[in-house]
JSON list of C-alpha atoms in Angstrom, two decimals:
[
{"chain": "A", "resi": 147, "resn": "ARG", "atom": "CA", "xyz": [88.19, 116.19, 113.78]},
{"chain": "A", "resi": 148, "resn": "VAL", "atom": "CA", "xyz": [87.11, 115.32, 116.99]},
{"chain": "A", "resi": 149, "resn": "LYS", "atom": "CA", "xyz": [90.09, 112.50, 118.51]},
{"chain": "A", "resi": 150, "resn": "ASN", "atom": "CA", "xyz": [88.75, 111.19, 121.45]},
{"chain": "A", "resi": 151, "resn": "ARG", "atom": "CA", "xyz": [91.40, 109.95, 124.53]},
{"chain": "A", "resi": 152, "resn": "TRP", "atom": "CA", "xyz": [93.01, 107.53, 122.44]},
{"chain": "A", "resi": 153, "resn": "GLY", "atom": "CA", "xyz": [93.70, 109.73, 119.74]},
{"chain": "A", "resi": 154, "resn": "ASN", "atom": "CA", "xyz": [90.83, 107.75, 117.30]},
{"chain": "A", "resi": 155, "resn": "LEU", "atom": "CA", "xyz": [88.43, 109.74, 115.35]},
{"chain": "A", "resi": 156, "resn": "PRO", "atom": "CA", "xyz": [85.55, 108.63, 114.11]},
{"chain": "A", "resi": 157, "resn": "LEU", "atom": "CA", "xyz": [87.09, 106.68, 111.19]},
{"chain": "A", "resi": 158, "resn": "HIS", "atom": "CA", "xyz": [89.45, 104.56, 113.80]},
{"chain": "A", "resi": 159, "resn": "ARG", "atom": "CA", "xyz": [86.61, 103.33, 115.35]},
{"chain": "A", "resi": 160, "resn": "ALA", "atom": "CA", "xyz": [84.17, 103.22, 112.15]},
{"chain": "A", "resi": 161, "resn": "ALA", "atom": "CA", "xyz": [87.09, 101.02, 110.89]},
{"chain": "A", "resi": 162, "resn": "GLU", "atom": "CA", "xyz": [87.83, 98.78, 114.25]},
{"chain": "A", "resi": 163, "resn": "ASN", "atom": "CA", "xyz": [84.20, 98.35, 115.09]},
{"chain": "A", "resi": 164, "resn": "GLY", "atom": "CA", "xyz": [83.36, 95.22, 112.99]},
{"chain": "A", "resi": 165, "resn": "HIS", "atom": "CA", "xyz": [79.47, 95.33, 113.05]},
{"chain": "A", "resi": 166, "resn": "CYS", "atom": "CA", "xyz": [79.07, 99.18, 111.66]},
{"chain": "A", "resi": 167, "resn": "ARG", "atom": "CA", "xyz": [77.74, 98.66, 108.61]},
{"chain": "A", "resi": 168, "resn": "ALA", "atom": "CA", "xyz": [79.60, 99.48, 105.55]},
{"chain": "A", "resi": 169, "resn": "GLU", "atom": "CA", "xyz": [77.85, 102.65, 104.14]},
{"chain": "A", "resi": 170, "resn": "VAL", "atom": "CA", "xyz": [78.10, 103.85, 107.53]},
{"chain": "A", "resi": 171, "resn": "THR", "atom": "CA", "xyz": [81.99, 103.85, 107.88]},
{"chain": "A", "resi": 172, "resn": "LEU", "atom": "CA", "xyz": [81.94, 104.95, 103.96]},
{"chain": "A", "resi": 173, "resn": "ALA", "atom": "CA", "xyz": [80.16, 108.09, 104.53]},
{"chain": "A", "resi": 174, "resn": "ILE", "atom": "CA", "xyz": [82.45, 109.14, 107.80]},
{"chain": "A", "resi": 175, "resn": "LEU", "atom": "CA", "xyz": [85.48, 108.13, 105.21]},
{"chain": "A", "resi": 176, "resn": "GLY", "atom": "CA", "xyz": [83.75, 110.27, 102.28]},
{"chain": "A", "resi": 177, "resn": "ALA", "atom": "CA", "xyz": [83.31, 113.67, 105.01]},
{"chain": "A", "resi": 178, "resn": "GLN", "atom": "CA", "xyz": [86.76, 113.26, 106.23]},
{"chain": "A", "resi": 179, "resn": "LYS", "atom": "CA", "xyz": [89.15, 111.80, 103.48]},
{"chain": "A", "resi": 180, "resn": "GLU", "atom": "CA", "xyz": [91.68, 113.03, 105.61]},
{"chain": "A", "resi": 181, "resn": "GLY", "atom": "CA", "xyz": [91.27, 110.82, 108.58]},
{"chain": "A", "resi": 182, "resn": "ALA", "atom": "CA", "xyz": [92.84, 107.78, 106.21]},
{"chain": "A", "resi": 183, "resn": "GLN", "atom": "CA", "xyz": [96.32, 109.70, 107.23]},
{"chain": "A", "resi": 184, "resn": "VAL", "atom": "CA", "xyz": [95.41, 110.19, 111.04]},
{"chain": "A", "resi": 185, "resn": "LYS", "atom": "CA", "xyz": [97.89, 108.15, 113.60]},
{"chain": "A", "resi": 186, "resn": "ASP", "atom": "CA", "xyz": [96.17, 107.33, 116.97]},
{"chain": "A", "resi": 187, "resn": "LYS", "atom": "CA", "xyz": [98.24, 107.61, 120.09]},
{"chain": "A", "resi": 188, "resn": "ASP", "atom": "CA", "xyz": [99.52, 103.79, 119.03]},
{"chain": "A", "resi": 189, "resn": "GLY", "atom": "CA", "xyz": [100.34, 105.36, 115.50]},
{"chain": "A", "resi": 190, "resn": "GLY", "atom": "CA", "xyz": [97.65, 102.82, 114.36]},
{"chain": "A", "resi": 191, "resn": "LEU", "atom": "CA", "xyz": [96.09, 104.60, 110.92]},
{"chain": "A", "resi": 192, "resn": "PRO", "atom": "CA", "xyz": [92.49, 103.54, 110.30]},
{"chain": "A", "resi": 193, "resn": "LEU", "atom": "CA", "xyz": [93.98, 101.06, 107.57]},
{"chain": "A", "resi": 194, "resn": "HIS", "atom": "CA", "xyz": [95.26, 99.14, 111.05]},
{"chain": "A", "resi": 195, "resn": "TYR", "atom": "CA", "xyz": [91.65, 99.07, 112.27]},
{"chain": "A", "resi": 196, "resn": "ALA", "atom": "CA", "xyz": [90.12, 97.57, 109.30]},
{"chain": "A", "resi": 197, "resn": "ALA", "atom": "CA", "xyz": [92.98, 94.82, 108.51]},
{"chain": "A", "resi": 198, "resn": "TRP", "atom": "CA", "xyz": [92.55, 94.00, 112.12]},
{"chain": "A", "resi": 199, "resn": "ASN", "atom": "CA", "xyz": [88.97, 93.21, 112.37]},
{"chain": "A", "resi": 200, "resn": "ARG", "atom": "CA", "xyz": [87.58, 90.35, 111.52]},
{"chain": "A", "resi": 201, "resn": "ASN", "atom": "CA", "xyz": [84.29, 91.57, 110.27]},
{"chain": "A", "resi": 202, "resn": "CYS", "atom": "CA", "xyz": [85.69, 94.98, 108.26]},
{"chain": "A", "resi": 203, "resn": "PRO", "atom": "CA", "xyz": [84.15, 94.74, 104.61]},
{"chain": "A", "resi": 204, "resn": "ALA", "atom": "CA", "xyz": [86.58, 94.49, 101.44]},
{"chain": "A", "resi": 205, "resn": "GLU", "atom": "CA", "xyz": [85.19, 97.44, 100.32]},
{"chain": "A", "resi": 206, "resn": "VAL", "atom": "CA", "xyz": [85.50, 99.93, 103.21]},
{"chain": "A", "resi": 207, "resn": "THR", "atom": "CA", "xyz": [89.21, 98.42, 103.56]},
{"chain": "A", "resi": 208, "resn": "LEU", "atom": "CA", "xyz": [89.70, 99.28, 100.21]},
{"chain": "A", "resi": 209, "resn": "ALA", "atom": "CA", "xyz": [88.44, 102.70, 100.09]},
{"chain": "A", "resi": 210, "resn": "ILE", "atom": "CA", "xyz": [90.66, 103.42, 103.00]},
{"chain": "A", "resi": 211, "resn": "LEU", "atom": "CA", "xyz": [93.70, 102.11, 101.45]},
{"chain": "A", "resi": 212, "resn": "GLU", "atom": "CA", "xyz": [92.76, 104.63, 98.46]},
{"chain": "A", "resi": 213, "resn": "ALA", "atom": "CA", "xyz": [92.27, 107.66, 100.22]},
{"chain": "A", "resi": 214, "resn": "HIS", "atom": "CA", "xyz": [96.03, 106.78, 101.58]},
{"chain": "A", "resi": 215, "resn": "LYS", "atom": "CA", "xyz": [98.05, 104.68, 99.72]},
{"chain": "A", "resi": 216, "resn": "GLU", "atom": "CA", "xyz": [101.31, 105.05, 101.71]},
{"chain": "A", "resi": 217, "resn": "ALA", "atom": "CA", "xyz": [99.31, 103.91, 104.93]},
{"chain": "A", "resi": 218, "resn": "ALA", "atom": "CA", "xyz": [100.53, 100.31, 103.92]},
{"chain": "A", "resi": 219, "resn": "ARG", "atom": "CA", "xyz": [104.24, 101.41, 104.69]},
{"chain": "A", "resi": 220, "resn": "VAL", "atom": "CA", "xyz": [103.54, 102.78, 107.96]},
{"chain": "A", "resi": 221, "resn": "LYS", "atom": "CA", "xyz": [104.12, 101.16, 111.60]},
{"chain": "A", "resi": 222, "resn": "ASN", "atom": "CA", "xyz": [102.19, 101.29, 114.42]},
{"chain": "A", "resi": 223, "resn": "ARG", "atom": "CA", "xyz": [103.71, 101.38, 118.29]},
{"chain": "A", "resi": 224, "resn": "TRP", "atom": "CA", "xyz": [105.04, 98.01, 117.78]},
{"chain": "A", "resi": 225, "resn": "GLY", "atom": "CA", "xyz": [106.28, 98.06, 114.70]},
{"chain": "A", "resi": 226, "resn": "ASN", "atom": "CA", "xyz": [103.35, 96.41, 113.10]},
{"chain": "A", "resi": 227, "resn": "LEU", "atom": "CA", "xyz": [102.65, 97.65, 109.40]},
{"chain": "A", "resi": 228, "resn": "PRO", "atom": "CA", "xyz": [98.73, 97.15, 108.46]},
{"chain": "A", "resi": 229, "resn": "LEU", "atom": "CA", "xyz": [99.70, 93.23, 105.88]},
{"chain": "A", "resi": 230, "resn": "HIS", "atom": "CA", "xyz": [101.07, 91.95, 110.19]},
{"chain": "A", "resi": 231, "resn": "ARG", "atom": "CA", "xyz": [97.51, 92.89, 111.23]},
{"chain": "A", "resi": 232, "resn": "ALA", "atom": "CA", "xyz": [95.80, 91.90, 108.40]},
{"chain": "A", "resi": 233, "resn": "ALA", "atom": "CA", "xyz": [97.68, 88.43, 108.35]},
{"chain": "A", "resi": 234, "resn": "GLU", "atom": "CA", "xyz": [96.72, 87.34, 111.57]},
{"chain": "A", "resi": 235, "resn": "ASN", "atom": "CA", "xyz": [93.36, 88.44, 110.95]},
{"chain": "A", "resi": 236, "resn": "GLU", "atom": "CA", "xyz": [91.53, 85.06, 110.50]},
{"chain": "A", "resi": 237, "resn": "HIS", "atom": "CA", "xyz": [88.86, 86.66, 108.71]},
{"chain": "A", "resi": 238, "resn": "CYS", "atom": "CA", "xyz": [90.43, 89.49, 106.37]},
{"chain": "A", "resi": 239, "resn": "PRO", "atom": "CA", "xyz": [88.77, 89.37, 103.54]},
{"chain": "A", "resi": 240, "resn": "ALA", "atom": "CA", "xyz": [91.54, 88.39, 100.72]},
{"chain": "A", "resi": 241, "resn": "GLU", "atom": "CA", "xyz": [90.64, 90.84, 98.20]},
{"chain": "A", "resi": 242, "resn": "ALA", "atom": "CA", "xyz": [91.72, 93.23, 100.87]},
{"chain": "A", "resi": 243, "resn": "THR", "atom": "CA", "xyz": [94.56, 92.24, 102.38]},
{"chain": "A", "resi": 244, "resn": "LEU", "atom": "CA", "xyz": [96.49, 91.15, 98.67]},
{"chain": "A", "resi": 245, "resn": "ALA", "atom": "CA", "xyz": [95.74, 94.63, 98.28]},
{"chain": "A", "resi": 246, "resn": "ILE", "atom": "CA", "xyz": [97.29, 96.03, 101.22]},
{"chain": "A", "resi": 247, "resn": "LEU", "atom": "CA", "xyz": [100.50, 93.72, 100.00]},
{"chain": "A", "resi": 248, "resn": "GLU", "atom": "CA", "xyz": [99.92, 95.08, 96.24]},
{"chain": "A", "resi": 249, "resn": "ALA", "atom": "CA", "xyz": [100.74, 98.60, 97.70]},
{"chain": "A", "resi": 250, "resn": "HIS", "atom": "CA", "xyz": [103.43, 98.05, 100.22]},
{"chain": "A", "resi": 251, "resn": "LYS", "atom": "CA", "xyz": [105.16, 93.82, 98.46]},
{"chain": "A", "resi": 252, "resn": "GLY", "atom": "CA", "xyz": [108.20, 95.20, 100.54]},
{"chain": "A", "resi": 253, "resn": "GLY", "atom": "CA", "xyz": [105.77, 94.56, 103.90]},
{"chain": "A", "resi": 254, "resn": "ALA", "atom": "CA", "xyz": [105.77, 90.93, 103.29]},
{"chain": "A", "resi": 255, "resn": "HIS", "atom": "CA", "xyz": [109.33, 91.48, 105.10]},
{"chain": "A", "resi": 256, "resn": "GLY", "atom": "CA", "xyz": [108.49, 94.28, 107.56]},
{"chain": "A", "resi": 257, "resn": "LYS", "atom": "CA", "xyz": [109.78, 93.40, 111.03]},
{"chain": "A", "resi": 258, "resn": "GLY", "atom": "CA", "xyz": [107.45, 94.22, 114.64]},
{"chain": "A", "resi": 259, "resn": "LYS", "atom": "CA", "xyz": [109.15, 94.47, 117.39]},
{"chain": "A", "resi": 260, "resn": "ASP", "atom": "CA", "xyz": [108.47, 90.83, 118.52]},
{"chain": "A", "resi": 261, "resn": "GLY", "atom": "CA", "xyz": [110.14, 90.22, 115.78]},
{"chain": "A", "resi": 262, "resn": "GLY", "atom": "CA", "xyz": [107.46, 88.78, 113.93]},
{"chain": "A", "resi": 263, "resn": "ARG", "atom": "CA", "xyz": [106.93, 89.57, 110.19]},
{"chain": "A", "resi": 264, "resn": "PRO", "atom": "CA", "xyz": [103.54, 88.87, 108.54]},
{"chain": "A", "resi": 265, "resn": "ARG", "atom": "CA", "xyz": [104.35, 85.90, 106.77]},
{"chain": "A", "resi": 266, "resn": "HIS", "atom": "CA", "xyz": [104.89, 84.29, 110.24]},
{"chain": "A", "resi": 267, "resn": "TYR", "atom": "CA", "xyz": [101.45, 85.55, 111.08]},
{"chain": "A", "resi": 268, "resn": "ALA", "atom": "CA", "xyz": [100.09, 83.95, 107.35]},
{"chain": "A", "resi": 269, "resn": "ALA", "atom": "CA", "xyz": [101.85, 81.14, 108.02]},
{"chain": "A", "resi": 270, "resn": "ARG", "atom": "CA", "xyz": [100.57, 80.58, 111.61]},
{"chain": "A", "resi": 271, "resn": "ASN", "atom": "CA", "xyz": [97.06, 81.71, 110.40]},
{"chain": "A", "resi": 272, "resn": "SER", "atom": "CA", "xyz": [94.59, 78.14, 109.62]},
{"chain": "A", "resi": 273, "resn": "ASN", "atom": "CA", "xyz": [92.12, 80.58, 108.59]},
{"chain": "A", "resi": 274, "resn": "CYS", "atom": "CA", "xyz": [94.26, 82.94, 106.52]},
{"chain": "A", "resi": 275, "resn": "PRO", "atom": "CA", "xyz": [93.21, 82.19, 102.90]},
{"chain": "A", "resi": 276, "resn": "ALA", "atom": "CA", "xyz": [95.79, 79.88, 100.84]},
{"chain": "A", "resi": 277, "resn": "GLN", "atom": "CA", "xyz": [96.29, 82.61, 98.37]},
{"chain": "A", "resi": 278, "resn": "VAL", "atom": "CA", "xyz": [97.21, 85.54, 100.54]},
{"chain": "A", "resi": 279, "resn": "THR", "atom": "CA", "xyz": [99.42, 82.99, 102.26]},
{"chain": "A", "resi": 280, "resn": "LEU", "atom": "CA", "xyz": [101.14, 81.61, 99.43]},
{"chain": "A", "resi": 281, "resn": "ALA", "atom": "CA", "xyz": [101.70, 85.68, 98.41]},
{"chain": "A", "resi": 282, "resn": "ILE", "atom": "CA", "xyz": [103.28, 86.97, 101.57]},
{"chain": "A", "resi": 283, "resn": "LEU", "atom": "CA", "xyz": [105.60, 83.66, 101.58]},
{"chain": "A", "resi": 284, "resn": "GLY", "atom": "CA", "xyz": [106.00, 84.47, 97.78]},
{"chain": "A", "resi": 285, "resn": "ALA", "atom": "CA", "xyz": [108.54, 87.42, 99.13]},
{"chain": "A", "resi": 286, "resn": "PRO", "atom": "CA", "xyz": [112.36, 88.15, 98.48]},
{"chain": "A", "resi": 287, "resn": "LYS", "atom": "CA", "xyz": [113.49, 85.16, 99.66]},
{"chain": "A", "resi": 288, "resn": "ALA", "atom": "CA", "xyz": [115.66, 87.01, 102.83]},
{"chain": "A", "resi": 289, "resn": "ALA", "atom": "CA", "xyz": [112.49, 87.43, 103.67]},
{"chain": "A", "resi": 290, "resn": "ALA", "atom": "CA", "xyz": [111.79, 83.55, 103.86]},
{"chain": "A", "resi": 291, "resn": "ARG", "atom": "CA", "xyz": [114.46, 82.98, 106.54]},
{"chain": "A", "resi": 292, "resn": "GLY", "atom": "CA", "xyz": [113.01, 85.66, 108.76]},
{"chain": "A", "resi": 293, "resn": "LYS", "atom": "CA", "xyz": [112.89, 84.38, 112.53]},
{"chain": "A", "resi": 294, "resn": "THR", "atom": "CA", "xyz": [110.56, 85.49, 115.06]},
{"chain": "A", "resi": 295, "resn": "LYS", "atom": "CA", "xyz": [112.15, 85.38, 119.00]},
{"chain": "A", "resi": 296, "resn": "TRP", "atom": "CA", "xyz": [110.61, 82.16, 119.21]},
{"chain": "A", "resi": 297, "resn": "ALA", "atom": "CA", "xyz": [112.82, 81.37, 116.29]},
{"chain": "A", "resi": 298, "resn": "GLN", "atom": "CA", "xyz": [109.87, 79.70, 113.68]},
{"chain": "A", "resi": 299, "resn": "PRO", "atom": "CA", "xyz": [110.83, 80.46, 110.16]},
{"chain": "A", "resi": 300, "resn": "PRO", "atom": "CA", "xyz": [107.28, 81.19, 108.87]},
{"chain": "A", "resi": 301, "resn": "ARG", "atom": "CA", "xyz": [107.06, 77.96, 106.72]},
{"chain": "A", "resi": 302, "resn": "HIS", "atom": "CA", "xyz": [107.93, 75.44, 109.71]},
{"chain": "A", "resi": 303, "resn": "ARG", "atom": "CA", "xyz": [104.48, 77.27, 111.53]},
{"chain": "A", "resi": 304, "resn": "SER", "atom": "CA", "xyz": [102.76, 77.17, 108.38]},
{"chain": "A", "resi": 305, "resn": "ALA", "atom": "CA", "xyz": [103.40, 73.29, 108.18]},
{"chain": "A", "resi": 306, "resn": "GLU", "atom": "CA", "xyz": [102.93, 73.12, 111.60]},
{"chain": "A", "resi": 307, "resn": "THR", "atom": "CA", "xyz": [99.50, 73.99, 111.58]},
{"chain": "A", "resi": 308, "resn": "GLY", "atom": "CA", "xyz": [99.32, 71.88, 108.27]},
{"chain": "A", "resi": 309, "resn": "HIS", "atom": "CA", "xyz": [98.16, 74.75, 105.88]},
{"chain": "A", "resi": 310, "resn": "ALA", "atom": "CA", "xyz": [100.93, 74.80, 103.75]},
{"chain": "A", "resi": 311, "resn": "PRO", "atom": "CA", "xyz": [100.58, 73.23, 100.57]},
{"chain": "A", "resi": 312, "resn": "PRO", "atom": "CA", "xyz": [103.73, 70.71, 99.86]},
{"chain": "A", "resi": 313, "resn": "HIS", "atom": "CA", "xyz": [105.77, 72.75, 97.69]},
{"chain": "A", "resi": 314, "resn": "ALA", "atom": "CA", "xyz": [106.28, 75.86, 100.13]},
{"chain": "A", "resi": 315, "resn": "THR", "atom": "CA", "xyz": [107.67, 73.43, 103.47]},
{"chain": "A", "resi": 316, "resn": "PRO", "atom": "CA", "xyz": [111.00, 72.46, 104.04]},
{"chain": "A", "resi": 317, "resn": "ALA", "atom": "CA", "xyz": [112.03, 69.29, 102.72]},
{"chain": "A", "resi": 318, "resn": "SER", "atom": "CA", "xyz": [113.12, 66.59, 105.68]},
{"chain": "A", "resi": 319, "resn": "PRO", "atom": "CA", "xyz": [116.39, 66.20, 105.76]}
]
């Protein structure tokens, strides 16, 4: 296992590279399954990179998740879970994001160091598939009341972007 100066293995770099072919990344994972458990200097796992990469195929993200299921529960240096990264990614495949949510259901209300939660990112992200936004917003009510340091509950952000269905936004007083 050879890391670069940022602590990345080839698997981190392949998951991060939006133009690396799926079969190449899967071959790297097949040769080094334990690489899915290795954190870089910022605490990021290959799953963080795959979830954040707008061009990472769902099959790659799912394979990395399968190789290390607990990765869905690991926060990086900024306090972000892979679900934070997937929810803020405008093009993360729904199948991959929902699998990450399923692996760590409590992750929907995990708070990053900036106070943001995956539900805030999904609500703000107008390109996030509706089924993903609804699944993340459908997490426990205690998380639905959480606010970022900008004091905007997730359903307000969702309504602001025109992304939420009517039943997901609070009623006007």
